[in-house]
Coordinates of C-alpha atoms in Angstrom, one line a residue:
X1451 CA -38.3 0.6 -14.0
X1452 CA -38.4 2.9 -11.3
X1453 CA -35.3 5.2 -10.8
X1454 CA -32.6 4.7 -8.3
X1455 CA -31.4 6.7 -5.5
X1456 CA -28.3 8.7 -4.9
X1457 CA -28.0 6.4 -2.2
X1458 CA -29.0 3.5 -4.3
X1459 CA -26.4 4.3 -6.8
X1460 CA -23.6 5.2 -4.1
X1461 CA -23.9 1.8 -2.7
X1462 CA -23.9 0.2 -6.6
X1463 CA -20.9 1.8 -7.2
X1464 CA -18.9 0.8 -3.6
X1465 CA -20.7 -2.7 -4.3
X1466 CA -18.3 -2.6 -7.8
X1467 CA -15.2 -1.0 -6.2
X1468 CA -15.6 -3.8 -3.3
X1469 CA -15.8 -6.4 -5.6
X1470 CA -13.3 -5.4 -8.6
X1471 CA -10.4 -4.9 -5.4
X1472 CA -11.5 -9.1 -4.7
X1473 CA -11.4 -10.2 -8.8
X1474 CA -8.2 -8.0 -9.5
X1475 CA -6.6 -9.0 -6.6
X1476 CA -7.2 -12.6 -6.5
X1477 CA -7.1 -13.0 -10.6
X1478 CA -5.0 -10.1 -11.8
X1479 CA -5.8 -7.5 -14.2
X1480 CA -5.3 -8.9 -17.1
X1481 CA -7.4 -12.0 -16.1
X1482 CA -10.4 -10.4 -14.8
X1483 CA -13.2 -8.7 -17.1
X1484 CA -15.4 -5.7 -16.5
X1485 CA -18.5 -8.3 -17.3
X1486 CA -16.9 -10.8 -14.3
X1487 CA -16.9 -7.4 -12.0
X1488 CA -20.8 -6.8 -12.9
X1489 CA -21.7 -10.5 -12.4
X1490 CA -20.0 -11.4 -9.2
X1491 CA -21.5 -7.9 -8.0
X1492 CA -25.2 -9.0 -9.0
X1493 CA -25.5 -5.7 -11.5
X1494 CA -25.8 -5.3 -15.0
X1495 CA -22.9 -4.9 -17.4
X1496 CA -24.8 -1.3 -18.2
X1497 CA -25.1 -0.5 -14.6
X1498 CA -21.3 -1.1 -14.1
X1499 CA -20.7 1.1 -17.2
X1500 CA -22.9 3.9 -15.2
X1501 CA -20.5 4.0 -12.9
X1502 CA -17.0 3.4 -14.5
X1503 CA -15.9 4.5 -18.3
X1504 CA -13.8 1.4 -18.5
X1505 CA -11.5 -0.9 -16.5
X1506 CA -8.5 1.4 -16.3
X1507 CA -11.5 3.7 -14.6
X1508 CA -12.8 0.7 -12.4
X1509 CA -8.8 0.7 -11.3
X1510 CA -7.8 4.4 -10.3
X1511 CA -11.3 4.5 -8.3
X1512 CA -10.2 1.5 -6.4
X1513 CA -6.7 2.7 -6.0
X1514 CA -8.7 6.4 -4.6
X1515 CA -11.1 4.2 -2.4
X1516 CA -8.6 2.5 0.3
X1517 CA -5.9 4.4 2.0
X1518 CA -2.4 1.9 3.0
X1519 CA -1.2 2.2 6.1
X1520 CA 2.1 4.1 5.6
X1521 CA 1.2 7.8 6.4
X1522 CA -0.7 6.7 9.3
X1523 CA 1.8 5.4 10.8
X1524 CA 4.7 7.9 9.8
X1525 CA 2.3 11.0 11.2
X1526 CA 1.8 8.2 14.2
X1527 CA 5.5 8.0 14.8
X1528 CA 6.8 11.4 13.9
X1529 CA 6.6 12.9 17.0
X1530 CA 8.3 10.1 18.8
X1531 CA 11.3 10.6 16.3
X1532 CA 12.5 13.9 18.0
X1533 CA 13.3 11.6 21.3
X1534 CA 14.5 8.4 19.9
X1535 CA 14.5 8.2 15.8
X1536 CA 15.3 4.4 15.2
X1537 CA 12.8 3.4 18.1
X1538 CA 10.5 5.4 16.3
X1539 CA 11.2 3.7 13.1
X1540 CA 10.5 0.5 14.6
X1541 CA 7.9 1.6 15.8
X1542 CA 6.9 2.9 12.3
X1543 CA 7.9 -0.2 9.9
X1544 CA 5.6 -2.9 12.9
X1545 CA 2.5 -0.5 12.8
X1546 CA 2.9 -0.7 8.6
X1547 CA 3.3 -4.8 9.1
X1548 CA 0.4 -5.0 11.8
X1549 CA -2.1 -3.3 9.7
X1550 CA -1.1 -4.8 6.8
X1551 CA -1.9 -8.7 8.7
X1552 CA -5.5 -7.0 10.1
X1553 CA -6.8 -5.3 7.1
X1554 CA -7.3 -7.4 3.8
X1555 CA -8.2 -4.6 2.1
X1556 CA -4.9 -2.9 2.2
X1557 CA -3.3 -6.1 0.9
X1558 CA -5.2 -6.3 -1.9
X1559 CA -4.5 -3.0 -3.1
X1560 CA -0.8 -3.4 -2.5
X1561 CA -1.2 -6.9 -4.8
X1562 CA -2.9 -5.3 -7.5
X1563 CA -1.2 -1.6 -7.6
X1564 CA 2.5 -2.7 -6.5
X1565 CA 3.4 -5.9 -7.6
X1566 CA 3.1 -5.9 -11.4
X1567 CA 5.8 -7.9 -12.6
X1568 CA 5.1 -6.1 -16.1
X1569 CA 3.9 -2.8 -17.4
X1570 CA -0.3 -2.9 -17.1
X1571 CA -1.7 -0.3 -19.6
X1572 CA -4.5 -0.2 -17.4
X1573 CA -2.2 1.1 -14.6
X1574 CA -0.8 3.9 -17.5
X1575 CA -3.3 6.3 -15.4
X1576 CA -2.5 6.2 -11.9
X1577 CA 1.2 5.2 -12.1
X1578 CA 2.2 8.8 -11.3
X1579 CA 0.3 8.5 -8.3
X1580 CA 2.0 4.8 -7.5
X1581 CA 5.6 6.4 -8.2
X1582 CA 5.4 9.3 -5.9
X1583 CA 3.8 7.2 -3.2
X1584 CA 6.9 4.8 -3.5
X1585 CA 8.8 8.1 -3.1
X1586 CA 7.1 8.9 -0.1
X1587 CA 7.5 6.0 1.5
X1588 CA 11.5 6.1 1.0
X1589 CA 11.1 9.8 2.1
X1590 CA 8.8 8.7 5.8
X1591 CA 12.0 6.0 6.3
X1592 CA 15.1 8.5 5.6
X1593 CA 13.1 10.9 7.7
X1594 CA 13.5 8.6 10.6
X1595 CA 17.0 7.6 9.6
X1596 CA 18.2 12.0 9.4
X1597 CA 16.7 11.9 12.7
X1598 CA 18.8 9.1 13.8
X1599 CA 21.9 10.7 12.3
X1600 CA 21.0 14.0 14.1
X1601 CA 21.1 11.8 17.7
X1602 CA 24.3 10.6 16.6
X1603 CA 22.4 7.0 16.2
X1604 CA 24.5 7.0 13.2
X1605 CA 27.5 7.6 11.5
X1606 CA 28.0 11.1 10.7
X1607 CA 28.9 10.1 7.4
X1608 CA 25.9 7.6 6.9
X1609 CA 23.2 8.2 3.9
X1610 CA 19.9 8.0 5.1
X1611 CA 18.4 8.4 1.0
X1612 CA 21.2 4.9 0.3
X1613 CA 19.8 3.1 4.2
X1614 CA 16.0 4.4 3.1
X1615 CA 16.3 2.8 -0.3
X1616 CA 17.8 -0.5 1.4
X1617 CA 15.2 -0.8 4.1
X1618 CA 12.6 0.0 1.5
X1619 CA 13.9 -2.9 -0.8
X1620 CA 14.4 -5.4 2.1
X1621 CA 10.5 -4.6 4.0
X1622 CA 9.2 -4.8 0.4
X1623 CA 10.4 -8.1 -0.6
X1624 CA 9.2 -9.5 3.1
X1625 CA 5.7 -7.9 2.1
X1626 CA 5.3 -9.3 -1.1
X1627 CA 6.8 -12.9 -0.5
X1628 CA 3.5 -12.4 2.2
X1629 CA 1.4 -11.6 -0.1
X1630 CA 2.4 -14.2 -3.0
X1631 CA 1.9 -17.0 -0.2
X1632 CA -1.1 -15.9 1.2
X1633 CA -0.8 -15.2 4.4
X1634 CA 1.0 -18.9 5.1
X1635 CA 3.4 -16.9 7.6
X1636 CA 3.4 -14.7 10.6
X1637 CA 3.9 -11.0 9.3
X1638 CA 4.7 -9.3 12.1
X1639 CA 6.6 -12.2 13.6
X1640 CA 9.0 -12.4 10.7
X1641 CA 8.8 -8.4 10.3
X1642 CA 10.0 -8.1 13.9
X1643 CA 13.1 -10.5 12.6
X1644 CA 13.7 -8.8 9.8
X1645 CA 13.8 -5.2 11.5
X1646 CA 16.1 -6.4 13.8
X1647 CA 18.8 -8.0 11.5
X1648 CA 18.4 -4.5 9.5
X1649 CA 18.4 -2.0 12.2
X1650 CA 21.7 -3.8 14.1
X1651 CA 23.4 -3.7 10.4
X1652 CA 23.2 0.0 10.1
X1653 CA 26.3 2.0 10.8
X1654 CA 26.1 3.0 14.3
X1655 CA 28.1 5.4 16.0

């Protein structure tokens, strides 16, 4: 059997991670096998086992693969903060939601690595990394909401860390409920609804 290629072998292995983000996402964790991963690729069980030590393996290299859309946007958006911080917030949370509705990928992810209604032991590895990237997500929104206070946008006596968490909770729930229904309604459409109902409740000035 003659030997593979580096490039040969790097295109194996982003053949698995391609596929496994599909299965996992689409079938869950628990539900999808290492030997479902190798067959719907077209490799060998071996060949996947080249590659990854395990499943929990197979995971964290997907979760290192694909890059969500939330620092993008926030570097996207920081600038415009000094000028007008809750336009820029906008701004921020409907580039998040507009990526999230063109890129599949970055769905997926977010289905298999942030919506685990129980503890995954396969996720035991990488859930450091998936806590502080909840954290910096709340951190990119009470940036934009310390901004706002600055401006006097808001109340001097507002909390952006307690108006982070609450726009966190609320623009999670709208992104899930997307995801759990597959796409059956308009993102951005409701997102844009959704911001607006949140950003008039906060305590203005």
């Amino acid at each position: 059997m003659a030997r593979r290629t580096p490039e040969e072998a790097a295109q194996t292995r982003q053949q698995l991670i391609e596929t496994g983000l599909q299965l996992f996402s689409r079938q869950g964790i628990e539900n999808t096998t290492l030997k479902q991963v190798a067959q719907a690729a077209g490799v060998t069980h071996g060949a996947l086992y080249w590659h990854f030590r395990n499943r929990a393996d197979l995971l964290l290299q997907i979760h290192h693969a694909y890059e969500l859309p939330f620092e993008a946007q926030y570097l996207e958006q920081r600038q415009g903060a000094q000028q007008d911080a809750l336009a820029a917030l906008r701004q921020y949370v409907m580039g998040v939601l507009a990526e999230f509705a063109r890129l599949p990928a970055a769905g997926a992810i977010y289905k298999i690595f942030y919506m685990a209604a129980t503890p995954v032991a396969d996720l035991a590895e990488v859930e450091p990394e998936l806590s502080d990237n909840r954290t910096l997500w709340q951190d990119q929104l009470k940036f934009f909401l310390k901004q706002a206070r600055k401006q006097k946008q808001l109340r001097k006596n507002s909390s952006p860390a307690a108006l982070a968490f609450c726009l966190q909770a609320a623009l999670s729930g709208l992104l899930q409920e997307w995801l759990k229904s597959e796409g059956r309604f308009d993102l951005q459409a409701e997102g844009q609804m959704l911001i607006d109902i949140l950003l008039a409740g906060l305590p203005h000035k």
